[in-house]
Amino acid sequence: MAKRVQDAAPPRPTENVAWLKENIAEQKQRHRSIMKEMNDDLAAQRDKWYKQFLKNVSTTGFNVTGDMKRVIPKSELPKKPKRKDKVVY
């Protein structure tokens, strides 16, 4: 098979490689802080949001289409799973 021009990537300058490593490390740190906030700091608030949502759909219902509303009986509501919530992976 013939070697094509687009198959050969030019070498990266060392300052670009250092910049990439620095920015990747910063991005991983930001991701860790977002994971902590979403999974640990907001866990209690999220439980309240779940309860409020289940209460709303079981009392006032939700719109199935534009003018049709369906109230979900409590017997059809899902039970809270035993696993821990995980928002960001």
CSV table of N, CA and C in Angstrom, one decimal:
chain,number,residue,atom,x,y,z
A,1,MET,N,0.8,-1.2,0.0
A,1,MET,CA,0.0,0.0,0.0
A,1,MET,C,0.9,1.2,0.0
A,2,ALA,N,0.5,2.2,-0.8
A,2,ALA,CA,1.3,3.4,-0.9
A,2,ALA,C,1.2,4.3,0.4
A,3,LYS,N,2.3,4.9,0.7
A,3,LYS,CA,2.3,5.8,1.9
A,3,LYS,C,1.7,7.2,1.4
A,4,ARG,N,0.7,7.7,2.2
A,4,ARG,CA,0.0,8.9,1.9
A,4,ARG,C,0.5,10.0,2.8
A,5,VAL,N,0.4,11.2,2.3
A,5,VAL,CA,0.9,12.4,3.0
A,5,VAL,C,0.0,12.6,4.3
A,6,GLN,N,-1.3,12.3,4.2
A,6,GLN,CA,-2.1,12.6,5.4
A,6,GLN,C,-1.9,11.5,6.5
A,7,ASP,N,-1.2,10.4,6.2
A,7,ASP,CA,-0.9,9.4,7.2
A,7,ASP,C,0.2,9.8,8.1
A,8,ALA,N,1.1,10.7,7.7
A,8,ALA,CA,2.2,11.1,8.5
A,8,ALA,C,1.9,12.4,9.3
A,9,ALA,N,1.9,12.4,10.6
A,9,ALA,CA,1.7,13.5,11.4
A,9,ALA,C,3.0,14.2,11.7
A,10,PRO,N,3.0,15.6,11.6
A,10,PRO,CA,4.3,16.3,11.9
A,10,PRO,C,4.6,16.2,13.4
A,11,PRO,N,5.8,16.2,13.8
A,11,PRO,CA,6.2,16.1,15.2
A,11,PRO,C,5.7,17.3,16.0
A,12,ARG,N,5.3,17.1,17.2
A,12,ARG,CA,4.8,18.3,18.0
A,12,ARG,C,6.0,18.9,18.7
A,13,PRO,N,6.0,20.2,18.8
A,13,PRO,CA,7.1,20.9,19.5
A,13,PRO,C,7.0,20.6,21.0
A,14,THR,N,8.1,20.6,21.7
A,14,THR,CA,8.1,20.2,23.1
A,14,THR,C,7.2,21.1,24.0
A,15,GLU,N,7.2,22.4,23.6
A,15,GLU,CA,6.4,23.4,24.4
A,15,GLU,C,4.9,23.1,24.2
A,16,ASN,N,4.5,22.5,23.1
A,16,ASN,CA,3.1,22.1,22.9
A,16,ASN,C,2.8,20.9,23.7
A,17,VAL,N,3.7,20.0,23.8
A,17,VAL,CA,3.5,18.8,24.6
A,17,VAL,C,3.3,19.1,26.1
A,18,ALA,N,4.2,20.1,26.5
A,18,ALA,CA,4.1,20.5,27.9
A,18,ALA,C,2.8,21.2,28.2
A,19,TRP,N,2.3,22.1,27.3
A,19,TRP,CA,1.1,22.8,27.4
A,19,TRP,C,-0.1,21.8,27.5
A,20,LEU,N,-0.1,20.8,26.6
A,20,LEU,CA,-1.1,19.7,26.6
A,20,LEU,C,-1.2,19.0,28.0
A,21,LYS,N,0.0,18.6,28.5
A,21,LYS,CA,0.0,17.9,29.8
A,21,LYS,C,-0.5,18.8,30.9
A,22,GLU,N,-0.2,20.1,30.9
A,22,GLU,CA,-0.6,21.0,31.9
A,22,GLU,C,-2.1,21.2,31.9
A,23,ASN,N,-2.7,21.3,30.7
A,23,ASN,CA,-4.1,21.5,30.5
A,23,ASN,C,-4.9,20.3,30.8
A,24,ILE,N,-4.4,19.1,30.5
A,24,ILE,CA,-5.0,17.9,30.8
A,24,ILE,C,-5.1,17.7,32.3
A,25,ALA,N,-4.0,18.0,33.0
A,25,ALA,CA,-4.0,17.9,34.5
A,25,ALA,C,-5.0,18.9,35.1
A,26,GLU,N,-5.1,20.1,34.6
A,26,GLU,CA,-6.1,21.0,35.1
A,26,GLU,C,-7.5,20.6,34.8
A,27,GLN,N,-7.8,20.0,33.6
A,27,GLN,CA,-9.1,19.5,33.3
A,27,GLN,C,-9.5,18.3,34.2
A,28,LYS,N,-8.6,17.5,34.5
A,28,LYS,CA,-8.9,16.3,35.4
A,28,LYS,C,-9.2,16.8,36.8
A,29,GLN,N,-8.5,17.9,37.3
A,29,GLN,CA,-8.8,18.5,38.6
A,29,GLN,C,-10.2,19.1,38.6
A,30,ARG,N,-10.5,19.8,37.5
A,30,ARG,CA,-11.9,20.4,37.4
A,30,ARG,C,-12.9,19.3,37.4
A,31,HIS,N,-12.7,18.2,36.7
A,31,HIS,CA,-13.6,17.1,36.7
A,31,HIS,C,-13.8,16.5,38.0
A,32,ARG,N,-12.7,16.3,38.8
A,32,ARG,CA,-12.8,15.8,40.2
A,32,ARG,C,-13.7,16.7,41.1
A,33,SER,N,-13.5,18.0,40.9
A,33,SER,CA,-14.3,18.9,41.8
A,33,SER,C,-15.8,18.9,41.4
A,34,ILE,N,-16.0,18.7,40.1
A,34,ILE,CA,-17.4,18.6,39.6
A,34,ILE,C,-18.1,17.3,40.1
A,35,MET,N,-17.3,16.2,40.1
A,35,MET,CA,-17.8,15.0,40.6
A,35,MET,C,-18.1,15.0,42.1
A,36,LYS,N,-17.2,15.7,42.8
A,36,LYS,CA,-17.5,15.8,44.3
A,36,LYS,C,-18.7,16.6,44.5
A,37,GLU,N,-18.9,17.7,43.8
A,37,GLU,CA,-20.0,18.6,44.0
A,37,GLU,C,-21.3,17.8,43.7
A,38,MET,N,-21.3,17.2,42.5
A,38,MET,CA,-22.6,16.5,42.1
A,38,MET,C,-22.9,15.3,42.9
A,39,ASN,N,-21.9,14.5,43.3
A,39,ASN,CA,-22.2,13.2,43.9
A,39,ASN,C,-22.2,13.3,45.5
A,40,ASP,N,-21.4,14.2,46.1
A,40,ASP,CA,-21.4,14.3,47.5
A,40,ASP,C,-22.1,15.5,48.1
A,41,ASP,N,-21.8,16.6,47.6
A,41,ASP,CA,-22.4,17.9,48.1
A,41,ASP,C,-23.9,18.0,47.9
A,42,LEU,N,-24.3,17.6,46.7
A,42,LEU,CA,-25.8,17.7,46.4
A,42,LEU,C,-26.6,16.5,46.7
A,43,ALA,N,-26.0,15.5,47.3
A,43,ALA,CA,-26.8,14.2,47.5
A,43,ALA,C,-28.0,14.4,48.3
A,44,ALA,N,-28.0,15.2,49.4
A,44,ALA,CA,-29.1,15.4,50.3
A,44,ALA,C,-30.2,16.2,49.5
A,45,GLN,N,-29.8,17.2,48.8
A,45,GLN,CA,-30.7,18.0,48.0
A,45,GLN,C,-31.3,17.2,46.9
A,46,ARG,N,-30.6,16.3,46.3
A,46,ARG,CA,-31.1,15.5,45.2
A,46,ARG,C,-32.2,14.5,45.7
A,47,ASP,N,-32.0,14.0,46.9
A,47,ASP,CA,-33.1,13.2,47.5
A,47,ASP,C,-34.4,13.9,47.7
A,48,LYS,N,-34.3,15.2,48.1
A,48,LYS,CA,-35.5,16.0,48.2
A,48,LYS,C,-36.1,16.3,46.9
A,49,TRP,N,-35.3,16.5,45.8
A,49,TRP,CA,-35.8,16.7,44.5
A,49,TRP,C,-36.6,15.4,44.0
A,50,TYR,N,-36.0,14.2,44.3
A,50,TYR,CA,-36.7,13.0,43.9
A,50,TYR,C,-38.0,12.9,44.6
A,51,LYS,N,-38.1,13.1,45.9
A,51,LYS,CA,-39.3,13.0,46.7
A,51,LYS,C,-40.4,14.0,46.1
A,52,GLN,N,-39.9,15.2,45.8
A,52,GLN,CA,-40.8,16.3,45.3
A,52,GLN,C,-41.4,15.9,44.0
A,53,PHE,N,-40.5,15.3,43.1
A,53,PHE,CA,-40.9,14.9,41.8
A,53,PHE,C,-42.0,13.8,41.9
A,54,LEU,N,-41.7,12.8,42.7
A,54,LEU,CA,-42.6,11.7,42.8
A,54,LEU,C,-43.9,12.1,43.4
A,55,LYS,N,-43.9,13.1,44.3
A,55,LYS,CA,-45.1,13.6,44.9
A,55,LYS,C,-45.9,14.4,43.8
A,56,ASN,N,-45.2,15.1,43.0
A,56,ASN,CA,-45.9,15.9,41.9
A,56,ASN,C,-46.6,15.0,40.9
A,57,VAL,N,-45.9,13.9,40.5
A,57,VAL,CA,-46.5,13.1,39.4
A,57,VAL,C,-47.6,12.2,40.0
A,58,SER,N,-47.6,12.0,41.4
A,58,SER,CA,-48.6,11.2,41.9
A,58,SER,C,-49.9,12.0,42.4
A,59,THR,N,-49.7,13.3,42.5
A,59,THR,CA,-50.8,14.2,42.9
A,59,THR,C,-51.4,15.0,41.7
A,60,THR,N,-50.5,15.8,41.1
A,60,THR,CA,-51.0,16.6,40.0
A,60,THR,C,-50.8,15.9,38.6
A,61,GLY,N,-49.9,15.0,38.5
A,61,GLY,CA,-49.7,14.2,37.3
A,61,GLY,C,-48.7,15.0,36.3
A,62,PHE,N,-48.7,14.5,35.1
A,62,PHE,CA,-47.8,15.1,34.1
A,62,PHE,C,-48.5,15.1,32.8
A,63,ASN,N,-48.2,15.9,31.8
A,63,ASN,CA,-48.8,16.0,30.5
A,63,ASN,C,-48.3,14.9,29.6
A,64,VAL,N,-49.2,14.0,29.2
A,64,VAL,CA,-48.9,13.0,28.2
A,64,VAL,C,-48.8,13.6,26.8
A,65,THR,N,-49.8,14.4,26.5
A,65,THR,CA,-49.8,15.2,25.2
A,65,THR,C,-50.2,16.6,25.6
A,66,GLY,N,-50.5,17.4,24.6
A,66,GLY,CA,-50.8,18.8,24.9
A,66,GLY,C,-51.9,19.0,25.9
A,67,ASP,N,-53.0,18.3,25.9
A,67,ASP,CA,-54.1,18.6,26.8
A,67,ASP,C,-54.5,17.3,27.6
A,68,MET,N,-53.7,16.3,27.5
A,68,MET,CA,-54.0,15.1,28.3
A,68,MET,C,-53.0,15.0,29.5
A,69,LYS,N,-53.6,14.8,30.7
A,69,LYS,CA,-52.8,14.7,31.9
A,69,LYS,C,-53.0,13.4,32.5
A,70,ARG,N,-51.9,12.8,33.0
A,70,ARG,CA,-52.0,11.4,33.6
A,70,ARG,C,-51.4,11.5,35.0
A,71,VAL,N,-52.2,11.1,36.0
A,71,VAL,CA,-51.7,11.0,37.4
A,71,VAL,C,-51.3,9.6,37.6
A,72,ILE,N,-50.1,9.4,38.1
A,72,ILE,CA,-49.5,8.1,38.3
A,72,ILE,C,-49.9,7.6,39.7
A,73,PRO,N,-50.5,6.5,39.9
A,73,PRO,CA,-50.8,6.0,41.2
A,73,PRO,C,-49.6,5.7,42.0
A,74,LYS,N,-49.6,5.8,43.3
A,74,LYS,CA,-48.4,5.5,44.1
A,74,LYS,C,-47.9,4.0,43.9
A,75,SER,N,-48.8,3.1,43.6
A,75,SER,CA,-48.4,1.7,43.4
A,75,SER,C,-47.5,1.6,42.1
A,76,GLU,N,-47.6,2.5,41.2
A,76,GLU,CA,-46.8,2.4,40.0
A,76,GLU,C,-45.5,3.2,40.1
A,77,LEU,N,-45.3,3.9,41.1
A,77,LEU,CA,-44.1,4.7,41.3
A,77,LEU,C,-42.9,3.8,41.6
A,78,PRO,N,-41.7,4.0,41.1
A,78,PRO,CA,-40.6,3.2,41.4
A,78,PRO,C,-40.1,3.3,42.8
A,79,LYS,N,-39.5,2.3,43.3
A,79,LYS,CA,-38.9,2.3,44.6
A,79,LYS,C,-37.5,2.9,44.5
A,80,LYS,N,-37.0,3.5,45.5
A,80,LYS,CA,-35.6,4.0,45.5
A,80,LYS,C,-34.6,2.9,45.4
A,81,PRO,N,-33.7,2.8,44.4
A,81,PRO,CA,-32.7,1.7,44.4
A,81,PRO,C,-31.8,1.8,45.6
A,82,LYS,N,-31.2,0.6,45.9
A,82,LYS,CA,-30.3,0.6,47.0
A,82,LYS,C,-28.9,1.1,46.7
A,83,ARG,N,-28.6,1.2,45.4
A,83,ARG,CA,-27.3,1.8,45.0
A,83,ARG,C,-27.2,3.3,45.2
A,84,LYS,N,-26.0,3.7,45.3
A,84,LYS,CA,-25.7,5.2,45.5
A,84,LYS,C,-25.9,5.9,44.2
A,85,ASP,N,-26.5,7.0,44.2
A,85,ASP,CA,-26.6,7.8,43.0
A,85,ASP,C,-25.2,8.2,42.5
A,86,LYS,N,-25.0,8.2,41.2
A,86,LYS,CA,-23.8,8.6,40.6
A,86,LYS,C,-24.1,9.4,39.4
A,87,VAL,N,-23.9,10.7,39.5
A,87,VAL,CA,-24.3,11.6,38.4
A,87,VAL,C,-23.2,11.8,37.3
A,88,VAL,N,-21.9,12.0,37.7
A,88,VAL,CA,-20.8,12.2,36.8
A,88,VAL,C,-19.9,11.0,36.9
A,89,TYR,N,-19.5,10.5,35.8
A,89,TYR,CA,-18.6,9.3,35.8
A,89,TYR,C,-17.2,9.8,35.4
